[in-house]
Amino acid sequence: MPDRPEHRPVLAGNAVLQGPGIRLEPLPEGHLLHVMGAIDDEGLAGHLSAVGLEASTIRSAGYRQWFIAGDDALPSSRIAALSSALQGSAFVSDQSHGRVRIGLSGPQAAELLAKGTAVDLHPSAFSEGRSTVTLFGHITLQLTRIGADSFELTALRSFAEALYEELEALAVSLGAAPEL
């Protein structure tokens, strides 16, 4: 018997739903790092590049807080390298094990999201690259616009299945079906 339980992606068995104007999909669990400190976006981007994480995205998570997200799992040595690079200006907390990312895209994505959150999703109010912490129904999540009609939702791992089920029901109501 192993000392620790084997990691299983929480949404691994969930189907991708696709419809004429909507796509819902579980995203790779990859990495999600919470950075807190006295640094700005440009400085943080420079440090990410210096440690080989330039493919990761930076998302605002509040005053002097960011999430660094990417599709690949990071070895602890890469996280330690970023922590060392930021020493004296910011701290890094690995949240990869505790949060799950979900992709939602298509012309009806904002319509679906409007059924569960009070965020104004019009592109003039919530532009590409913008991120906010909000509720979807009763579940807290970070909502990021990653494209004109594309969003990424990041929720606590323990709420990810419930959130995905709710999003599935809404996507089906908009004409989505499991992708074959």
JSON list of C-alpha atoms in Angstrom, two decimals:
[
{"chain": "A", "resi": 1, "resn": "MET", "atom": "CA", "xyz": [0.00, 0.00, 0.00]},
{"chain": "A", "resi": 2, "resn": "PRO", "atom": "CA", "xyz": [1.46, 3.38, -0.96]},
{"chain": "A", "resi": 3, "resn": "ASP", "atom": "CA", "xyz": [2.15, 6.03, 1.67]},
{"chain": "A", "resi": 4, "resn": "ARG", "atom": "CA", "xyz": [0.05, 8.57, -0.20]},
{"chain": "A", "resi": 5, "resn": "PRO", "atom": "CA", "xyz": [-3.02, 8.10, -2.36]},
{"chain": "A", "resi": 6, "resn": "GLU", "atom": "CA", "xyz": [-2.39, 8.25, -6.10]},
{"chain": "A", "resi": 7, "resn": "HIS", "atom": "CA", "xyz": [-3.32, 11.56, -7.74]},
{"chain": "A", "resi": 8, "resn": "ARG", "atom": "CA", "xyz": [-6.40, 11.36, -9.96]},
{"chain": "A", "resi": 9, "resn": "PRO", "atom": "CA", "xyz": [-7.52, 14.37, -12.00]},
{"chain": "A", "resi": 10, "resn": "VAL", "atom": "CA", "xyz": [-10.90, 15.24, -10.50]},
{"chain": "A", "resi": 11, "resn": "LEU", "atom": "CA", "xyz": [-12.67, 15.83, -13.85]},
{"chain": "A", "resi": 12, "resn": "ALA", "atom": "CA", "xyz": [-10.87, 13.05, -15.76]},
{"chain": "A", "resi": 13, "resn": "GLY", "atom": "CA", "xyz": [-14.10, 11.14, -16.48]},
{"chain": "A", "resi": 14, "resn": "ASN", "atom": "CA", "xyz": [-16.14, 14.15, -17.57]},
{"chain": "A", "resi": 15, "resn": "ALA", "atom": "CA", "xyz": [-17.00, 14.52, -21.24]},
{"chain": "A", "resi": 16, "resn": "VAL", "atom": "CA", "xyz": [-16.28, 17.56, -23.35]},
{"chain": "A", "resi": 17, "resn": "LEU", "atom": "CA", "xyz": [-19.61, 19.11, -24.37]},
{"chain": "A", "resi": 18, "resn": "GLN", "atom": "CA", "xyz": [-19.86, 20.81, -27.75]},
{"chain": "A", "resi": 19, "resn": "GLY", "atom": "CA", "xyz": [-22.78, 22.64, -29.34]},
{"chain": "A", "resi": 20, "resn": "PRO", "atom": "CA", "xyz": [-23.32, 25.15, -32.13]},
{"chain": "A", "resi": 21, "resn": "GLY", "atom": "CA", "xyz": [-22.32, 28.09, -29.92]},
{"chain": "A", "resi": 22, "resn": "ILE", "atom": "CA", "xyz": [-20.79, 26.54, -26.81]},
{"chain": "A", "resi": 23, "resn": "ARG", "atom": "CA", "xyz": [-17.90, 24.30, -25.72]},
{"chain": "A", "resi": 24, "resn": "LEU", "atom": "CA", "xyz": [-17.32, 23.08, -22.15]},
{"chain": "A", "resi": 25, "resn": "GLU", "atom": "CA", "xyz": [-14.21, 21.12, -21.27]},
{"chain": "A", "resi": 26, "resn": "PRO", "atom": "CA", "xyz": [-12.11, 20.09, -18.30]},
{"chain": "A", "resi": 27, "resn": "LEU", "atom": "CA", "xyz": [-8.62, 21.55, -18.68]},
{"chain": "A", "resi": 28, "resn": "PRO", "atom": "CA", "xyz": [-5.35, 19.83, -17.75]},
{"chain": "A", "resi": 29, "resn": "GLU", "atom": "CA", "xyz": [-4.68, 20.20, -14.05]},
{"chain": "A", "resi": 30, "resn": "GLY", "atom": "CA", "xyz": [-1.16, 21.40, -14.85]},
{"chain": "A", "resi": 31, "resn": "HIS", "atom": "CA", "xyz": [0.05, 24.08, -12.44]},
{"chain": "A", "resi": 32, "resn": "LEU", "atom": "CA", "xyz": [-1.49, 26.95, -10.54]},
{"chain": "A", "resi": 33, "resn": "LEU", "atom": "CA", "xyz": [0.79, 29.08, -8.39]},
{"chain": "A", "resi": 34, "resn": "HIS", "atom": "CA", "xyz": [-0.44, 31.85, -6.10]},
{"chain": "A", "resi": 35, "resn": "VAL", "atom": "CA", "xyz": [2.03, 34.75, -5.97]},
{"chain": "A", "resi": 36, "resn": "MET", "atom": "CA", "xyz": [1.69, 37.43, -3.29]},
{"chain": "A", "resi": 37, "resn": "GLY", "atom": "CA", "xyz": [3.92, 40.45, -2.83]},
{"chain": "A", "resi": 38, "resn": "ALA", "atom": "CA", "xyz": [5.25, 43.84, -3.82]},
{"chain": "A", "resi": 39, "resn": "ILE", "atom": "CA", "xyz": [5.82, 43.27, -7.54]},
{"chain": "A", "resi": 40, "resn": "ASP", "atom": "CA", "xyz": [3.99, 44.35, -10.69]},
{"chain": "A", "resi": 41, "resn": "ASP", "atom": "CA", "xyz": [2.79, 42.36, -13.73]},
{"chain": "A", "resi": 42, "resn": "GLU", "atom": "CA", "xyz": [5.83, 43.24, -15.83]},
{"chain": "A", "resi": 43, "resn": "GLY", "atom": "CA", "xyz": [8.29, 42.32, -13.09]},
{"chain": "A", "resi": 44, "resn": "LEU", "atom": "CA", "xyz": [6.48, 39.05, -12.48]},
{"chain": "A", "resi": 45, "resn": "ALA", "atom": "CA", "xyz": [6.49, 38.25, -16.22]},
{"chain": "A", "resi": 46, "resn": "GLY", "atom": "CA", "xyz": [10.25, 38.87, -16.29]},
{"chain": "A", "resi": 47, "resn": "HIS", "atom": "CA", "xyz": [10.83, 36.46, -13.42]},
{"chain": "A", "resi": 48, "resn": "LEU", "atom": "CA", "xyz": [8.63, 33.82, -15.08]},
{"chain": "A", "resi": 49, "resn": "SER", "atom": "CA", "xyz": [10.65, 34.13, -18.27]},
{"chain": "A", "resi": 50, "resn": "ALA", "atom": "CA", "xyz": [13.92, 33.90, -16.36]},
{"chain": "A", "resi": 51, "resn": "VAL", "atom": "CA", "xyz": [12.92, 30.53, -14.83]},
{"chain": "A", "resi": 52, "resn": "GLY", "atom": "CA", "xyz": [11.45, 29.10, -18.03]},
{"chain": "A", "resi": 53, "resn": "LEU", "atom": "CA", "xyz": [7.76, 29.67, -17.31]},
{"chain": "A", "resi": 54, "resn": "GLU", "atom": "CA", "xyz": [7.06, 32.18, -20.09]},
{"chain": "A", "resi": 55, "resn": "ALA", "atom": "CA", "xyz": [4.25, 29.94, -21.46]},
{"chain": "A", "resi": 56, "resn": "SER", "atom": "CA", "xyz": [2.32, 30.32, -18.19]},
{"chain": "A", "resi": 57, "resn": "THR", "atom": "CA", "xyz": [-0.34, 33.00, -17.90]},
{"chain": "A", "resi": 58, "resn": "ILE", "atom": "CA", "xyz": [-0.55, 35.67, -15.21]},
{"chain": "A", "resi": 59, "resn": "ARG", "atom": "CA", "xyz": [-3.98, 36.39, -13.72]},
{"chain": "A", "resi": 60, "resn": "SER", "atom": "CA", "xyz": [-4.75, 39.09, -11.20]},
{"chain": "A", "resi": 61, "resn": "ALA", "atom": "CA", "xyz": [-6.21, 37.62, -8.00]},
{"chain": "A", "resi": 62, "resn": "GLY", "atom": "CA", "xyz": [-6.52, 40.77, -5.89]},
{"chain": "A", "resi": 63, "resn": "TYR", "atom": "CA", "xyz": [-4.29, 43.49, -4.52]},
{"chain": "A", "resi": 64, "resn": "ARG", "atom": "CA", "xyz": [-0.67, 42.38, -5.06]},
{"chain": "A", "resi": 65, "resn": "GLN", "atom": "CA", "xyz": [-1.81, 38.81, -5.78]},
{"chain": "A", "resi": 66, "resn": "TRP", "atom": "CA", "xyz": [-1.65, 36.74, -8.97]},
{"chain": "A", "resi": 67, "resn": "PHE", "atom": "CA", "xyz": [-2.28, 33.23, -10.15]},
{"chain": "A", "resi": 68, "resn": "ILE", "atom": "CA", "xyz": [0.24, 31.75, -12.55]},
{"chain": "A", "resi": 69, "resn": "ALA", "atom": "CA", "xyz": [-1.50, 29.04, -14.61]},
{"chain": "A", "resi": 70, "resn": "GLY", "atom": "CA", "xyz": [-0.30, 26.51, -17.15]},
{"chain": "A", "resi": 71, "resn": "ASP", "atom": "CA", "xyz": [-1.14, 23.12, -18.62]},
{"chain": "A", "resi": 72, "resn": "ASP", "atom": "CA", "xyz": [2.02, 21.30, -17.51]},
{"chain": "A", "resi": 73, "resn": "ALA", "atom": "CA", "xyz": [2.67, 19.95, -14.02]},
{"chain": "A", "resi": 74, "resn": "LEU", "atom": "CA", "xyz": [5.78, 21.54, -12.53]},
{"chain": "A", "resi": 75, "resn": "PRO", "atom": "CA", "xyz": [8.44, 19.71, -10.57]},
{"chain": "A", "resi": 76, "resn": "SER", "atom": "CA", "xyz": [9.15, 21.21, -7.17]},
{"chain": "A", "resi": 77, "resn": "SER", "atom": "CA", "xyz": [12.56, 22.39, -8.45]},
{"chain": "A", "resi": 78, "resn": "ARG", "atom": "CA", "xyz": [10.88, 24.80, -10.94]},
{"chain": "A", "resi": 79, "resn": "ILE", "atom": "CA", "xyz": [8.62, 26.20, -8.21]},
{"chain": "A", "resi": 80, "resn": "ALA", "atom": "CA", "xyz": [11.65, 26.59, -5.94]},
{"chain": "A", "resi": 81, "resn": "ALA", "atom": "CA", "xyz": [13.49, 28.43, -8.74]},
{"chain": "A", "resi": 82, "resn": "LEU", "atom": "CA", "xyz": [10.60, 30.90, -9.06]},
{"chain": "A", "resi": 83, "resn": "SER", "atom": "CA", "xyz": [10.48, 31.34, -5.27]},
{"chain": "A", "resi": 84, "resn": "SER", "atom": "CA", "xyz": [14.21, 32.09, -5.25]},
{"chain": "A", "resi": 85, "resn": "ALA", "atom": "CA", "xyz": [13.88, 34.56, -8.13]},
{"chain": "A", "resi": 86, "resn": "LEU", "atom": "CA", "xyz": [11.11, 36.39, -6.27]},
{"chain": "A", "resi": 87, "resn": "GLN", "atom": "CA", "xyz": [12.82, 36.31, -2.87]},
{"chain": "A", "resi": 88, "resn": "GLY", "atom": "CA", "xyz": [12.55, 39.66, -1.14]},
{"chain": "A", "resi": 89, "resn": "SER", "atom": "CA", "xyz": [9.63, 40.88, -3.27]},
{"chain": "A", "resi": 90, "resn": "ALA", "atom": "CA", "xyz": [7.01, 38.09, -3.37]},
{"chain": "A", "resi": 91, "resn": "PHE", "atom": "CA", "xyz": [6.05, 34.66, -2.08]},
{"chain": "A", "resi": 92, "resn": "VAL", "atom": "CA", "xyz": [4.84, 31.63, -4.04]},
{"chain": "A", "resi": 93, "resn": "SER", "atom": "CA", "xyz": [2.25, 29.11, -2.88]},
{"chain": "A", "resi": 94, "resn": "ASP", "atom": "CA", "xyz": [1.61, 26.05, -5.06]},
{"chain": "A", "resi": 95, "resn": "GLN", "atom": "CA", "xyz": [-2.16, 25.65, -5.45]},
{"chain": "A", "resi": 96, "resn": "SER", "atom": "CA", "xyz": [-1.98, 23.04, -8.24]},
{"chain": "A", "resi": 97, "resn": "HIS", "atom": "CA", "xyz": [-3.25, 20.22, -6.03]},
{"chain": "A", "resi": 98, "resn": "GLY", "atom": "CA", "xyz": [-6.19, 22.20, -4.67]},
{"chain": "A", "resi": 99, "resn": "ARG", "atom": "CA", "xyz": [-7.75, 23.93, -7.68]},
{"chain": "A", "resi": 100, "resn": "VAL", "atom": "CA", "xyz": [-9.19, 22.79, -10.99]},
{"chain": "A", "resi": 101, "resn": "ARG", "atom": "CA", "xyz": [-9.52, 24.72, -14.27]},
{"chain": "A", "resi": 102, "resn": "ILE", "atom": "CA", "xyz": [-12.51, 24.47, -16.63]},
{"chain": "A", "resi": 103, "resn": "GLY", "atom": "CA", "xyz": [-12.70, 25.92, -20.15]},
{"chain": "A", "resi": 104, "resn": "LEU", "atom": "CA", "xyz": [-15.84, 27.50, -21.57]},
{"chain": "A", "resi": 105, "resn": "SER", "atom": "CA", "xyz": [-15.89, 28.98, -25.08]},
{"chain": "A", "resi": 106, "resn": "GLY", "atom": "CA", "xyz": [-18.07, 29.92, -28.01]},
{"chain": "A", "resi": 107, "resn": "PRO", "atom": "CA", "xyz": [-20.48, 32.73, -28.87]},
{"chain": "A", "resi": 108, "resn": "GLN", "atom": "CA", "xyz": [-22.88, 31.57, -26.13]},
{"chain": "A", "resi": 109, "resn": "ALA", "atom": "CA", "xyz": [-20.26, 31.29, -23.37]},
{"chain": "A", "resi": 110, "resn": "ALA", "atom": "CA", "xyz": [-21.08, 34.70, -21.84]},
{"chain": "A", "resi": 111, "resn": "GLU", "atom": "CA", "xyz": [-24.80, 33.87, -22.00]},
{"chain": "A", "resi": 112, "resn": "LEU", "atom": "CA", "xyz": [-24.19, 30.65, -20.07]},
{"chain": "A", "resi": 113, "resn": "LEU", "atom": "CA", "xyz": [-22.04, 32.43, -17.47]},
{"chain": "A", "resi": 114, "resn": "ALA", "atom": "CA", "xyz": [-24.66, 35.16, -17.03]},
{"chain": "A", "resi": 115, "resn": "LYS", "atom": "CA", "xyz": [-27.02, 32.47, -15.69]},
{"chain": "A", "resi": 116, "resn": "GLY", "atom": "CA", "xyz": [-24.80, 31.92, -12.67]},
{"chain": "A", "resi": 117, "resn": "THR", "atom": "CA", "xyz": [-22.72, 35.02, -11.97]},
{"chain": "A", "resi": 118, "resn": "ALA", "atom": "CA", "xyz": [-23.37, 38.73, -11.57]},
{"chain": "A", "resi": 119, "resn": "VAL", "atom": "CA", "xyz": [-20.15, 39.80, -13.35]},
{"chain": "A", "resi": 120, "resn": "ASP", "atom": "CA", "xyz": [-20.75, 42.15, -16.28]},
{"chain": "A", "resi": 121, "resn": "LEU", "atom": "CA", "xyz": [-19.27, 40.05, -19.09]},
{"chain": "A", "resi": 122, "resn": "HIS", "atom": "CA", "xyz": [-19.59, 42.63, -21.87]},
{"chain": "A", "resi": 123, "resn": "PRO", "atom": "CA", "xyz": [-16.15, 42.95, -23.51]},
{"chain": "A", "resi": 124, "resn": "SER", "atom": "CA", "xyz": [-15.99, 46.66, -22.65]},
{"chain": "A", "resi": 125, "resn": "ALA", "atom": "CA", "xyz": [-16.39, 45.85, -18.94]},
{"chain": "A", "resi": 126, "resn": "PHE", "atom": "CA", "xyz": [-14.58, 42.49, -18.82]},
{"chain": "A", "resi": 127, "resn": "SER", "atom": "CA", "xyz": [-11.94, 42.54, -21.55]},
{"chain": "A", "resi": 128, "resn": "GLU", "atom": "CA", "xyz": [-9.59, 39.80, -22.68]},
{"chain": "A", "resi": 129, "resn": "GLY", "atom": "CA", "xyz": [-6.99, 39.06, -20.00]},
{"chain": "A", "resi": 130, "resn": "ARG", "atom": "CA", "xyz": [-9.24, 40.36, -17.21]},
{"chain": "A", "resi": 131, "resn": "SER", "atom": "CA", "xyz": [-9.78, 38.13, -14.20]},
{"chain": "A", "resi": 132, "resn": "THR", "atom": "CA", "xyz": [-11.94, 38.32, -11.09]},
{"chain": "A", "resi": 133, "resn": "VAL", "atom": "CA", "xyz": [-12.94, 36.22, -8.12]},
{"chain": "A", "resi": 134, "resn": "THR", "atom": "CA", "xyz": [-16.71, 35.76, -8.06]},
{"chain": "A", "resi": 135, "resn": "LEU", "atom": "CA", "xyz": [-19.52, 33.34, -7.32]},
{"chain": "A", "resi": 136, "resn": "PHE", "atom": "CA", "xyz": [-21.18, 31.01, -9.80]},
{"chain": "A", "resi": 137, "resn": "GLY", "atom": "CA", "xyz": [-24.32, 30.06, -7.94]},
{"chain": "A", "resi": 138, "resn": "HIS", "atom": "CA", "xyz": [-22.94, 29.19, -4.51]},
{"chain": "A", "resi": 139, "resn": "ILE", "atom": "CA", "xyz": [-19.43, 28.24, -5.69]},
{"chain": "A", "resi": 140, "resn": "THR", "atom": "CA", "xyz": [-16.51, 30.67, -5.47]},
{"chain": "A", "resi": 141, "resn": "LEU", "atom": "CA", "xyz": [-14.26, 30.70, -8.52]},
{"chain": "A", "resi": 142, "resn": "GLN", "atom": "CA", "xyz": [-11.79, 32.79, -10.42]},
{"chain": "A", "resi": 143, "resn": "LEU", "atom": "CA", "xyz": [-13.18, 33.80, -13.80]},
{"chain": "A", "resi": 144, "resn": "THR", "atom": "CA", "xyz": [-10.76, 34.84, -16.56]},
{"chain": "A", "resi": 145, "resn": "ARG", "atom": "CA", "xyz": [-11.55, 35.97, -20.10]},
{"chain": "A", "resi": 146, "resn": "ILE", "atom": "CA", "xyz": [-8.84, 34.33, -22.20]},
{"chain": "A", "resi": 147, "resn": "GLY", "atom": "CA", "xyz": [-10.26, 35.25, -25.62]},
{"chain": "A", "resi": 148, "resn": "ALA", "atom": "CA", "xyz": [-13.14, 37.15, -27.23]},
{"chain": "A", "resi": 149, "resn": "ASP", "atom": "CA", "xyz": [-15.53, 34.24, -26.55]},
{"chain": "A", "resi": 150, "resn": "SER", "atom": "CA", "xyz": [-13.35, 32.13, -24.26]},
{"chain": "A", "resi": 151, "resn": "PHE", "atom": "CA", "xyz": [-13.28, 31.88, -20.48]},
{"chain": "A", "resi": 152, "resn": "GLU", "atom": "CA", "xyz": [-11.44, 29.86, -17.90]},
{"chain": "A", "resi": 153, "resn": "LEU", "atom": "CA", "xyz": [-12.99, 29.07, -14.53]},
{"chain": "A", "resi": 154, "resn": "THR", "atom": "CA", "xyz": [-10.77, 28.00, -11.64]},
{"chain": "A", "resi": 155, "resn": "ALA", "atom": "CA", "xyz": [-12.50, 26.46, -8.62]},
{"chain": "A", "resi": 156, "resn": "LEU", "atom": "CA", "xyz": [-11.45, 24.71, -5.45]},
{"chain": "A", "resi": 157, "resn": "ARG", "atom": "CA", "xyz": [-10.94, 21.01, -6.14]},
{"chain": "A", "resi": 158, "resn": "SER", "atom": "CA", "xyz": [-13.69, 19.97, -3.72]},
{"chain": "A", "resi": 159, "resn": "PHE", "atom": "CA", "xyz": [-16.26, 22.03, -5.67]},
{"chain": "A", "resi": 160, "resn": "ALA", "atom": "CA", "xyz": [-15.06, 21.24, -9.20]},
{"chain": "A", "resi": 161, "resn": "GLU", "atom": "CA", "xyz": [-17.40, 18.29, -9.85]},
{"chain": "A", "resi": 162, "resn": "ALA", "atom": "CA", "xyz": [-20.46, 20.19, -8.63]},
{"chain": "A", "resi": 163, "resn": "LEU", "atom": "CA", "xyz": [-19.52, 23.21, -10.73]},
{"chain": "A", "resi": 164, "resn": "TYR", "atom": "CA", "xyz": [-18.92, 21.07, -13.82]},
{"chain": "A", "resi": 165, "resn": "GLU", "atom": "CA", "xyz": [-22.30, 19.34, -13.40]},
{"chain": "A", "resi": 166, "resn": "GLU", "atom": "CA", "xyz": [-24.03, 22.71, -13.16]},
{"chain": "A", "resi": 167, "resn": "LEU", "atom": "CA", "xyz": [-22.19, 23.99, -16.24]},
{"chain": "A", "resi": 168, "resn": "GLU", "atom": "CA", "xyz": [-23.04, 20.76, -18.11]},
{"chain": "A", "resi": 169, "resn": "ALA", "atom": "CA", "xyz": [-26.75, 21.23, -17.46]},
{"chain": "A", "resi": 170, "resn": "LEU", "atom": "CA", "xyz": [-26.58, 24.82, -18.69]},
{"chain": "A", "resi": 171, "resn": "ALA", "atom": "CA", "xyz": [-24.54, 23.86, -21.77]},
{"chain": "A", "resi": 172, "resn": "VAL", "atom": "CA", "xyz": [-27.05, 21.11, -22.65]},
{"chain": "A", "resi": 173, "resn": "SER", "atom": "CA", "xyz": [-29.85, 23.70, -22.37]},
{"chain": "A", "resi": 174, "resn": "LEU", "atom": "CA", "xyz": [-27.96, 25.70, -25.03]},
{"chain": "A", "resi": 175, "resn": "GLY", "atom": "CA", "xyz": [-27.73, 22.73, -27.40]},
{"chain": "A", "resi": 176, "resn": "ALA", "atom": "CA", "xyz": [-24.45, 21.11, -26.36]},
{"chain": "A", "resi": 177, "resn": "ALA", "atom": "CA", "xyz": [-23.94, 17.34, -26.40]},
{"chain": "A", "resi": 178, "resn": "PRO", "atom": "CA", "xyz": [-21.01, 15.10, -25.50]},
{"chain": "A", "resi": 179, "resn": "GLU", "atom": "CA", "xyz": [-18.26, 15.32, -28.08]},
{"chain": "A", "resi": 180, "resn": "LEU", "atom": "CA", "xyz": [-17.70, 12.04, -29.90]}
]
